[in-house]
């Protein structure tokens, strides 16, 4: 009876907010229903633990939110509401990712300081939460001083464990994706996502020893077949890792809008190292108090992300956590894109 009542309340919530999505964006109901069924049938959660931690990705603030952001947050909100009604102590996290080259360039185009630009765009994501009546327990911004301190602590832990070294990076970089790509990954001179790439010429950089984690990651996927869902995404990740991992450039010196690297402020952290840390900084990492949110809610029960950022969550994030000697999230679920005329709907 308890679960049945909870389900009816969830359906009522969907019936109240789904028309807003329809009026605002005219989405395909078939696509929405398909994703909802996929979540309901394929994401299995523990019934024995009292805590439940669910996250959206934090959204990049180079421009205002679109339907894709509402879509992901809605899915997480429905699950969070159900878990609360089922008696769980829920932590539902969302927020904004505010560092990196793309943000700095977007602010420059507007003639604004980066933090002023971030304040303006982040507020539009907060308004989305209010308009859609989402119920996050925490809205994090990566420009918060507490997050920056946590990211620097995480970096220091990697350094302490000999997982970082100083070198020089030269290769292809997509500013839009904030991602490095090998020559073999380019399609018609562009990133696999269709983003433009630029050549970075011999830029000093710290590197993370990602290559050392190839076997451990493959073992993780084999021993935990439900770690990545759906199965098609899991297969993509396994194929990528089996193709060979190279050490990852994790700092930049060609721009300054980022979290300074501890003891070397000429470098700022690669935006994804900074951004991924939000999942633990939002829990007051590195607090060691027994009653801290970090001890209470970590590891996350599920990260829900778009398929375009699965590599960062399914490869880089678990490897970084292994290097920092922290527990891994229990599950990743990567959904598809909203498209128009066959192309992904995005900010620009």
mmCIF file of C-alpha atoms in Angstrom:
data_model
loop_
_atom_site.group_PDB
_atom_site.id
_atom_site.type_symbol
_atom_site.label_atom_id
_atom_site.label_comp_id
_atom_site.label_asym_id
_atom_site.label_seq_id
_atom_site.Cartn_x
_atom_site.Cartn_y
_atom_site.Cartn_z
ATOM 1 C CA UNK A 1 0.000 0.000 0.000
ATOM 2 C CA UNK A 2 2.819 2.393 0.904
ATOM 3 C CA UNK A 3 4.575 1.955 -2.443
ATOM 4 C CA UNK A 4 1.273 2.160 -4.337
ATOM 5 C CA UNK A 5 0.393 5.455 -2.686
ATOM 6 C CA UNK A 6 3.866 6.754 -3.421
ATOM 7 C CA UNK A 7 3.552 5.787 -7.074
ATOM 8 C CA UNK A 8 0.231 7.626 -7.398
ATOM 9 C CA UNK A 9 1.786 10.745 -5.875
ATOM 10 C CA UNK A 10 4.689 10.541 -8.304
ATOM 11 C CA UNK A 11 2.289 10.194 -11.229
ATOM 12 C CA UNK A 12 0.335 13.181 -9.925
ATOM 13 C CA UNK A 13 3.530 15.226 -9.806
ATOM 14 C CA UNK A 14 4.340 14.244 -13.392
ATOM 15 C CA UNK A 15 0.822 15.115 -14.524
ATOM 16 C CA UNK A 16 1.221 18.577 -12.999
ATOM 17 C CA UNK A 17 4.591 19.451 -14.501
ATOM 18 C CA UNK A 18 4.653 17.549 -17.783
ATOM 19 C CA UNK A 19 2.247 20.022 -19.460
ATOM 20 C CA UNK A 20 4.691 22.823 -18.658
ATOM 21 C CA UNK A 21 7.374 20.958 -20.561
ATOM 22 C CA UNK A 22 4.969 20.351 -23.413
ATOM 23 C CA UNK A 23 3.861 23.968 -23.685
ATOM 24 C CA UNK A 24 7.376 25.333 -23.348
ATOM 25 C CA UNK A 25 9.275 22.952 -25.580
ATOM 26 C CA UNK A 26 6.754 20.729 -27.455
ATOM 27 C CA UNK A 27 8.721 17.522 -26.719
ATOM 28 C CA UNK A 28 7.972 14.112 -28.093
ATOM 29 C CA UNK A 29 5.792 12.290 -25.566
ATOM 30 C CA UNK A 30 7.020 9.008 -26.999
ATOM 31 C CA UNK A 31 10.615 9.939 -26.137
ATOM 32 C CA UNK A 32 9.644 11.127 -22.639
ATOM 33 C CA UNK A 33 7.649 7.956 -21.910
ATOM 34 C CA UNK A 34 10.457 5.751 -23.222
ATOM 35 C CA UNK A 35 12.977 7.353 -20.870
ATOM 36 C CA UNK A 36 10.571 7.155 -17.922
ATOM 37 C CA UNK A 37 9.972 3.428 -18.511
ATOM 38 C CA UNK A 38 13.698 2.867 -18.886
ATOM 39 C CA UNK A 39 14.396 4.489 -15.529
ATOM 40 C CA UNK A 40 11.561 2.679 -13.809
ATOM 41 C CA UNK A 41 12.500 -0.781 -15.031
ATOM 42 C CA UNK A 42 16.280 -0.701 -15.274
ATOM 43 C CA UNK A 43 17.443 1.296 -12.245
ATOM 44 C CA UNK A 44 17.196 -1.010 -9.256
ATOM 45 C CA UNK A 45 17.810 0.450 -5.809
ATOM 46 C CA UNK A 46 18.495 -1.080 -2.442
ATOM 47 C CA UNK A 47 15.474 -1.445 -0.169
ATOM 48 C CA UNK A 48 17.552 -2.013 2.953
ATOM 49 C CA UNK A 49 19.458 1.274 3.278
ATOM 50 C CA UNK A 50 17.912 4.366 4.820
ATOM 51 C CA UNK A 51 19.924 6.927 2.819
ATOM 52 C CA UNK A 52 19.624 7.630 -0.891
ATOM 53 C CA UNK A 53 21.871 9.995 -2.872
ATOM 54 C CA UNK A 54 21.010 10.995 -6.453
ATOM 55 C CA UNK A 55 22.651 13.615 -8.657
ATOM 56 C CA UNK A 56 22.164 15.418 -11.912
ATOM 57 C CA UNK A 57 25.322 16.525 -13.677
ATOM 58 C CA UNK A 58 26.127 20.100 -12.778
ATOM 59 C CA UNK A 59 25.193 22.267 -15.715
ATOM 60 C CA UNK A 60 27.683 24.381 -17.609
ATOM 61 C CA UNK A 61 26.977 28.110 -17.449
ATOM 62 C CA UNK A 62 28.185 29.263 -20.844
ATOM 63 C CA UNK A 63 24.525 29.993 -21.677
ATOM 64 C CA UNK A 64 20.961 29.666 -20.347
ATOM 65 C CA UNK A 65 19.254 26.289 -19.693
ATOM 66 C CA UNK A 66 17.307 24.376 -22.336
ATOM 67 C CA UNK A 67 14.970 21.370 -22.450
ATOM 68 C CA UNK A 68 17.805 18.882 -21.921
ATOM 69 C CA UNK A 69 18.545 20.340 -18.500
ATOM 70 C CA UNK A 70 14.869 20.225 -17.526
ATOM 71 C CA UNK A 71 14.654 16.636 -18.798
ATOM 72 C CA UNK A 72 17.537 15.314 -16.686
ATOM 73 C CA UNK A 73 16.512 17.213 -13.558
ATOM 74 C CA UNK A 74 12.912 16.060 -13.910
ATOM 75 C CA UNK A 75 14.000 12.416 -14.012
ATOM 76 C CA UNK A 76 16.083 12.859 -10.863
ATOM 77 C CA UNK A 77 13.302 14.779 -9.142
ATOM 78 C CA UNK A 78 10.762 12.018 -9.746
ATOM 79 C CA UNK A 79 13.116 9.393 -8.333
ATOM 80 C CA UNK A 80 14.006 11.596 -5.340
ATOM 81 C CA UNK A 81 10.340 12.199 -4.535
ATOM 82 C CA UNK A 82 9.555 8.500 -4.755
ATOM 83 C CA UNK A 83 12.442 7.609 -2.451
ATOM 84 C CA UNK A 84 11.316 10.196 0.116
ATOM 85 C CA UNK A 85 7.799 8.798 0.021
ATOM 86 C CA UNK A 86 9.274 5.327 0.455
ATOM 87 C CA UNK A 87 10.858 6.452 3.713
ATOM 88 C CA UNK A 88 14.425 7.113 2.555
ATOM 89 C CA UNK A 89 16.576 9.966 3.825
ATOM 90 C CA UNK A 90 17.265 11.537 0.425
ATOM 91 C CA UNK A 91 20.024 13.799 -0.822
ATOM 92 C CA UNK A 92 19.182 15.190 -4.278
ATOM 93 C CA UNK A 93 21.960 17.329 -5.786
ATOM 94 C CA UNK A 94 22.018 19.648 -8.760
ATOM 95 C CA UNK A 95 23.861 22.862 -9.566
ATOM 96 C CA UNK A 96 26.132 24.698 -11.982
ATOM 97 C CA UNK A 97 29.638 24.147 -13.329
ATOM 98 C CA UNK A 98 31.237 27.593 -13.559
ATOM 99 C CA UNK A 99 34.912 27.314 -14.463
ATOM 100 C CA UNK A 100 36.851 26.676 -17.654
ATOM 101 C CA UNK A 101 37.928 28.207 -20.927
ATOM 102 C CA UNK A 102 34.430 28.237 -22.431
ATOM 103 C CA UNK A 103 33.016 30.244 -19.523
ATOM 104 C CA UNK A 104 35.882 32.731 -19.647
ATOM 105 C CA UNK A 105 35.407 33.217 -23.403
ATOM 106 C CA UNK A 106 31.630 33.605 -23.016
ATOM 107 C CA UNK A 107 32.146 36.264 -20.335
ATOM 108 C CA UNK A 108 34.685 38.083 -22.513
ATOM 109 C CA UNK A 109 32.181 38.210 -25.380
ATOM 110 C CA UNK A 110 29.681 39.867 -23.042
ATOM 111 C CA UNK A 111 32.256 42.303 -21.698
ATOM 112 C CA UNK A 112 31.769 40.922 -18.192
ATOM 113 C CA UNK A 113 33.962 39.545 -15.443
ATOM 114 C CA UNK A 114 33.669 35.737 -15.298
ATOM 115 C CA UNK A 115 32.085 35.736 -11.833
ATOM 116 C CA UNK A 116 29.486 38.325 -12.888
ATOM 117 C CA UNK A 117 28.639 36.209 -15.917
ATOM 118 C CA UNK A 118 28.400 33.071 -13.758
ATOM 119 C CA UNK A 119 26.127 34.817 -11.242
ATOM 120 C CA UNK A 120 23.748 35.809 -14.044
ATOM 121 C CA UNK A 121 23.571 32.440 -15.804
ATOM 122 C CA UNK A 122 23.551 30.326 -12.634
ATOM 123 C CA UNK A 123 20.494 32.281 -11.472
ATOM 124 C CA UNK A 124 18.654 31.159 -14.628
ATOM 125 C CA UNK A 125 19.255 27.534 -13.622
ATOM 126 C CA UNK A 126 17.889 28.320 -10.170
ATOM 127 C CA UNK A 127 14.805 29.828 -11.804
ATOM 128 C CA UNK A 128 14.360 26.584 -13.751
ATOM 129 C CA UNK A 129 14.230 24.745 -10.425
ATOM 130 C CA UNK A 130 11.550 27.123 -9.143
ATOM 131 C CA UNK A 131 9.453 27.129 -12.326
ATOM 132 C CA UNK A 132 9.472 23.343 -12.597
ATOM 133 C CA UNK A 133 8.978 22.922 -8.847
ATOM 134 C CA UNK A 134 11.952 20.585 -8.544
ATOM 135 C CA UNK A 135 13.001 19.597 -5.019
ATOM 136 C CA UNK A 136 16.814 19.434 -4.801
ATOM 137 C CA UNK A 137 18.272 19.332 -1.311
ATOM 138 C CA UNK A 138 21.377 21.186 -2.480
ATOM 139 C CA UNK A 139 22.141 23.502 -5.391
ATOM 140 C CA UNK A 140 25.905 23.746 -5.690
ATOM 141 C CA UNK A 141 28.028 26.254 -7.582
ATOM 142 C CA UNK A 142 31.649 25.387 -8.306
ATOM 143 C CA UNK A 143 32.656 28.994 -7.595
ATOM 144 C CA UNK A 144 31.733 28.501 -3.923
ATOM 145 C CA UNK A 145 34.796 28.781 -1.713
ATOM 146 C CA UNK A 146 33.913 25.534 0.067
ATOM 147 C CA UNK A 147 33.874 23.656 -3.250
ATOM 148 C CA UNK A 148 37.196 25.170 -4.362
ATOM 149 C CA UNK A 149 38.797 24.135 -1.056
ATOM 150 C CA UNK A 150 37.418 20.597 -1.404
ATOM 151 C CA UNK A 151 38.693 20.335 -4.997
ATOM 152 C CA UNK A 152 42.150 21.459 -3.877
ATOM 153 C CA UNK A 153 42.116 18.888 -1.065
ATOM 154 C CA UNK A 154 41.150 16.198 -3.576
ATOM 155 C CA UNK A 155 44.016 17.301 -5.854
ATOM 156 C CA UNK A 156 46.460 17.186 -2.933
ATOM 157 C CA UNK A 157 45.315 13.654 -2.150
ATOM 158 C CA UNK A 158 46.038 12.607 -5.746
ATOM 159 C CA UNK A 159 49.444 14.252 -5.535
ATOM 160 C CA UNK A 160 50.188 12.625 -2.187
ATOM 161 C CA UNK A 161 49.418 9.232 -3.732
ATOM 162 C CA UNK A 162 51.850 9.870 -6.621
ATOM 163 C CA UNK A 163 49.041 9.938 -9.184
ATOM 164 C CA UNK A 164 50.101 13.262 -10.765
ATOM 165 C CA UNK A 165 53.191 14.439 -12.603
ATOM 166 C CA UNK A 166 54.211 17.596 -14.473
ATOM 167 C CA UNK A 167 54.664 17.409 -18.242
ATOM 168 C CA UNK A 168 53.703 19.141 -21.487
ATOM 169 C CA UNK A 169 50.485 18.657 -23.444
ATOM 170 C CA UNK A 170 50.134 18.970 -27.208
ATOM 171 C CA UNK A 171 46.988 17.788 -28.964
ATOM 172 C CA UNK A 172 43.387 18.437 -29.947
ATOM 173 C CA UNK A 173 41.019 20.164 -27.530
ATOM 174 C CA UNK A 174 37.339 21.046 -27.839
ATOM 175 C CA UNK A 175 36.444 24.226 -25.988
ATOM 176 C CA UNK A 176 32.709 23.476 -26.325
ATOM 177 C CA UNK A 177 33.086 19.988 -24.839
ATOM 178 C CA UNK A 178 35.946 20.974 -22.519
ATOM 179 C CA UNK A 179 37.509 17.697 -23.606
ATOM 180 C CA UNK A 180 40.746 16.374 -25.091
ATOM 181 C CA UNK A 181 40.526 14.148 -28.163
ATOM 182 C CA UNK A 182 42.996 11.858 -29.886
ATOM 183 C CA UNK A 183 43.549 12.241 -33.619
ATOM 184 C CA UNK A 184 41.836 8.882 -34.186
ATOM 185 C CA UNK A 185 38.641 10.122 -32.510
ATOM 186 C CA UNK A 186 38.090 13.075 -34.844
ATOM 187 C CA UNK A 187 35.341 12.827 -37.450
ATOM 188 C CA UNK A 188 35.789 15.082 -40.478
ATOM 189 C CA UNK A 189 38.127 17.236 -38.447
ATOM 190 C CA UNK A 190 35.695 17.646 -35.546
ATOM 191 C CA UNK A 191 35.062 16.029 -32.167
ATOM 192 C CA UNK A 192 32.759 12.974 -32.099
ATOM 193 C CA UNK A 193 30.069 15.320 -30.729
ATOM 194 C CA UNK A 194 30.381 17.575 -33.779
ATOM 195 C CA UNK A 195 32.178 20.296 -31.810
ATOM 196 C CA UNK A 196 35.048 22.247 -33.310
ATOM 197 C CA UNK A 197 38.516 21.357 -32.024
ATOM 198 C CA UNK A 198 41.696 23.404 -31.758
ATOM 199 C CA UNK A 199 45.299 22.345 -31.544
ATOM 200 C CA UNK A 200 46.981 23.017 -28.185
ATOM 201 C CA UNK A 201 50.705 23.401 -28.738
ATOM 202 C CA UNK A 202 53.047 22.250 -25.948
ATOM 203 C CA UNK A 203 51.229 23.704 -22.986
ATOM 204 C CA UNK A 204 52.706 22.898 -19.533
ATOM 205 C CA UNK A 205 50.307 20.578 -17.743
ATOM 206 C CA UNK A 206 49.977 18.215 -14.841
ATOM 207 C CA UNK A 207 48.948 14.727 -15.871
ATOM 208 C CA UNK A 208 46.880 12.105 -14.063
ATOM 209 C CA UNK A 209 48.221 8.545 -14.441
ATOM 210 C CA UNK A 210 45.012 7.287 -16.045
ATOM 211 C CA UNK A 211 46.850 4.591 -18.014
ATOM 212 C CA UNK A 212 47.570 2.743 -14.774
ATOM 213 C CA UNK A 213 43.849 2.204 -14.164
ATOM 214 C CA UNK A 214 42.866 0.421 -17.362
ATOM 215 C CA UNK A 215 42.846 -3.084 -15.858
ATOM 216 C CA UNK A 216 41.156 -1.931 -12.653
ATOM 217 C CA UNK A 217 38.409 -0.195 -14.607
ATOM 218 C CA UNK A 218 37.779 -3.225 -16.813
ATOM 219 C CA UNK A 219 37.593 -5.384 -13.691
ATOM 220 C CA UNK A 220 35.094 -2.925 -12.201
ATOM 221 C CA UNK A 221 32.828 -3.165 -15.263
ATOM 222 C CA UNK A 222 33.098 -6.967 -15.369
ATOM 223 C CA UNK A 223 32.400 -7.540 -11.683
ATOM 224 C CA UNK A 224 29.648 -4.901 -11.536
ATOM 225 C CA UNK A 225 27.681 -5.265 -14.789
ATOM 226 C CA UNK A 226 25.025 -2.843 -13.515
ATOM 227 C CA UNK A 227 27.536 -0.089 -12.784
ATOM 228 C CA UNK A 228 26.773 1.550 -16.154
ATOM 229 C CA UNK A 229 23.326 1.612 -17.740
ATOM 230 C CA UNK A 230 21.902 1.078 -20.238
ATOM 231 C CA UNK A 231 23.900 -1.856 -21.571
ATOM 232 C CA UNK A 232 24.632 -0.121 -24.887
ATOM 233 C CA UNK A 233 26.454 2.663 -23.027
ATOM 234 C CA UNK A 234 28.309 0.122 -20.910
ATOM 235 C CA UNK A 235 29.541 -1.571 -24.065
ATOM 236 C CA UNK A 236 30.739 1.766 -25.463
ATOM 237 C CA UNK A 237 32.747 2.480 -22.314
ATOM 238 C CA UNK A 238 34.307 -0.992 -22.230
ATOM 239 C CA UNK A 239 35.296 -0.668 -25.886
ATOM 240 C CA UNK A 240 36.877 2.723 -25.229
ATOM 241 C CA UNK A 241 38.881 1.478 -22.233
ATOM 242 C CA UNK A 242 40.001 -1.695 -24.010
ATOM 243 C CA UNK A 243 41.317 0.529 -26.799
ATOM 244 C CA UNK A 244 43.954 1.783 -24.378
ATOM 245 C CA UNK A 245 44.041 4.656 -21.923
ATOM 246 C CA UNK A 246 46.561 7.475 -22.004
ATOM 247 C CA UNK A 247 47.477 9.691 -19.093
ATOM 248 C CA UNK A 248 45.070 12.625 -18.782
ATOM 249 C CA UNK A 249 46.059 16.299 -18.850
ATOM 250 C CA UNK A 250 44.469 17.769 -15.714
ATOM 251 C CA UNK A 251 45.666 21.381 -15.611
ATOM 252 C CA UNK A 252 45.795 24.378 -17.937
ATOM 253 C CA UNK A 253 48.016 27.472 -18.068
ATOM 254 C CA UNK A 254 46.598 29.294 -21.110
ATOM 255 C CA UNK A 255 43.714 30.854 -19.138
ATOM 256 C CA UNK A 256 43.073 31.686 -15.500
ATOM 257 C CA UNK A 257 39.379 31.088 -14.787
ATOM 258 C CA UNK A 258 39.516 27.948 -12.686
ATOM 259 C CA UNK A 259 40.508 26.467 -9.340
ATOM 260 C CA UNK A 260 44.221 27.157 -8.755
ATOM 261 C CA UNK A 261 46.409 24.081 -8.442
ATOM 262 C CA UNK A 262 47.757 23.832 -4.875
ATOM 263 C CA UNK A 263 51.356 25.119 -4.619
ATOM 264 C CA UNK A 264 51.441 25.992 -8.333
ATOM 265 C CA UNK A 265 48.946 28.846 -8.963
ATOM 266 C CA UNK A 266 50.162 29.298 -12.540
ATOM 267 C CA UNK A 267 48.035 26.241 -13.303
ATOM 268 C CA UNK A 268 44.267 25.909 -12.933
ATOM 269 C CA UNK A 269 42.599 22.523 -12.651
ATOM 270 C CA UNK A 270 41.134 20.909 -15.758
ATOM 271 C CA UNK A 271 37.483 21.820 -15.491
ATOM 272 C CA UNK A 272 36.298 18.196 -15.304
ATOM 273 C CA UNK A 273 38.496 17.408 -12.290
ATOM 274 C CA UNK A 274 37.013 20.477 -10.639
ATOM 275 C CA UNK A 275 33.448 19.670 -11.736
ATOM 276 C CA UNK A 276 33.363 15.987 -10.818
ATOM 277 C CA UNK A 277 34.502 16.826 -7.300
ATOM 278 C CA UNK A 278 31.164 18.584 -6.737
ATOM 279 C CA UNK A 279 29.550 15.235 -5.968
ATOM 280 C CA UNK A 280 31.609 15.006 -2.790
ATOM 281 C CA UNK A 281 32.197 18.696 -2.029
ATOM 282 C CA UNK A 282 28.412 19.122 -1.786
ATOM 283 C CA UNK A 283 28.586 16.632 1.113
ATOM 284 C CA UNK A 284 31.216 18.716 2.936
ATOM 285 C CA UNK A 285 34.137 16.554 1.824
ATOM 286 C CA UNK A 286 36.732 16.134 3.288
ATOM 287 C CA UNK A 287 34.949 16.300 6.644
ATOM 288 C CA UNK A 288 35.848 13.255 8.730
ATOM 289 C CA UNK A 289 33.110 13.746 11.330
ATOM 290 C CA UNK A 290 31.045 10.622 11.822
ATOM 291 C CA UNK A 291 27.809 12.598 11.378
ATOM 292 C CA UNK A 292 28.986 14.464 8.268
ATOM 293 C CA UNK A 293 26.933 14.342 5.082
ATOM 294 C CA UNK A 294 29.898 12.774 3.325
ATOM 295 C CA UNK A 295 29.945 9.802 5.701
ATOM 296 C CA UNK A 296 26.167 9.629 5.605
ATOM 297 C CA UNK A 297 25.467 9.754 1.858
ATOM 298 C CA UNK A 298 28.620 8.809 -0.035
ATOM 299 C CA UNK A 299 28.894 6.785 -2.226
ATOM 300 C CA UNK A 300 26.140 8.097 -4.482
ATOM 301 C CA UNK A 301 23.383 5.647 -5.345
ATOM 302 C CA UNK A 302 23.149 6.958 -8.904
ATOM 303 C CA UNK A 303 24.599 9.686 -11.119
ATOM 304 C CA UNK A 304 22.206 10.466 -13.964
ATOM 305 C CA UNK A 305 23.976 12.065 -16.939
ATOM 306 C CA UNK A 306 23.665 12.639 -20.670
ATOM 307 C CA UNK A 307 25.418 10.188 -22.953
ATOM 308 C CA UNK A 308 27.852 12.870 -24.147
ATOM 309 C CA UNK A 309 29.494 13.104 -20.718
ATOM 310 C CA UNK A 310 29.501 9.397 -19.885
ATOM 311 C CA UNK A 311 33.250 9.011 -20.471
ATOM 312 C CA UNK A 312 34.026 11.576 -17.783
ATOM 313 C CA UNK A 313 31.774 9.799 -15.281
ATOM 314 C CA UNK A 314 32.431 6.160 -16.196
ATOM 315 C CA UNK A 315 36.191 6.351 -16.847
ATOM 316 C CA UNK A 316 37.812 9.466 -15.392
ATOM 317 C CA UNK A 317 35.692 9.773 -12.230
ATOM 318 C CA UNK A 318 36.095 6.188 -10.927
ATOM 319 C CA UNK A 319 39.824 6.251 -11.750
ATOM 320 C CA UNK A 320 40.252 9.537 -9.871
ATOM 321 C CA UNK A 321 38.323 8.148 -6.902
ATOM 322 C CA UNK A 322 40.441 4.990 -6.895
ATOM 323 C CA UNK A 323 43.573 7.149 -6.869
ATOM 324 C CA UNK A 324 42.205 9.214 -3.985
ATOM 325 C CA UNK A 325 41.254 6.017 -2.126
ATOM 326 C CA UNK A 326 37.551 6.865 -2.003
ATOM 327 C CA UNK A 327 34.530 4.646 -2.614
ATOM 328 C CA UNK A 328 32.980 4.602 -6.090
ATOM 329 C CA UNK A 329 29.389 5.591 -6.931
ATOM 330 C CA UNK A 330 27.075 2.615 -7.122
ATOM 331 C CA UNK A 331 25.574 3.317 -10.524
ATOM 332 C CA UNK A 332 25.686 5.581 -13.583
ATOM 333 C CA UNK A 333 22.738 5.992 -15.927
ATOM 334 C CA UNK A 334 23.320 7.780 -19.247
ATOM 335 C CA UNK A 335 20.293 8.935 -21.213
ATOM 336 C CA UNK A 336 20.132 10.071 -24.820
ATOM 337 C CA UNK A 337 19.752 13.536 -26.311
ATOM 338 C CA UNK A 338 16.777 15.654 -27.201
ATOM 339 C CA UNK A 339 17.092 16.270 -30.921
ATOM 340 C CA UNK A 340 15.624 18.561 -33.541
ATOM 341 C CA UNK A 341 16.022 17.825 -37.236
ATOM 342 C CA UNK A 342 18.403 15.053 -36.268
ATOM 343 C CA UNK A 343 20.731 17.312 -34.282
ATOM 344 C CA UNK A 344 21.187 17.614 -30.513
ATOM 345 C CA UNK A 345 19.326 20.515 -28.928
ATOM 346 C CA UNK A 346 21.913 22.625 -27.118
ATOM 347 C CA UNK A 347 22.456 26.131 -25.847
ATOM 348 C CA UNK A 348 24.183 27.252 -29.038
#
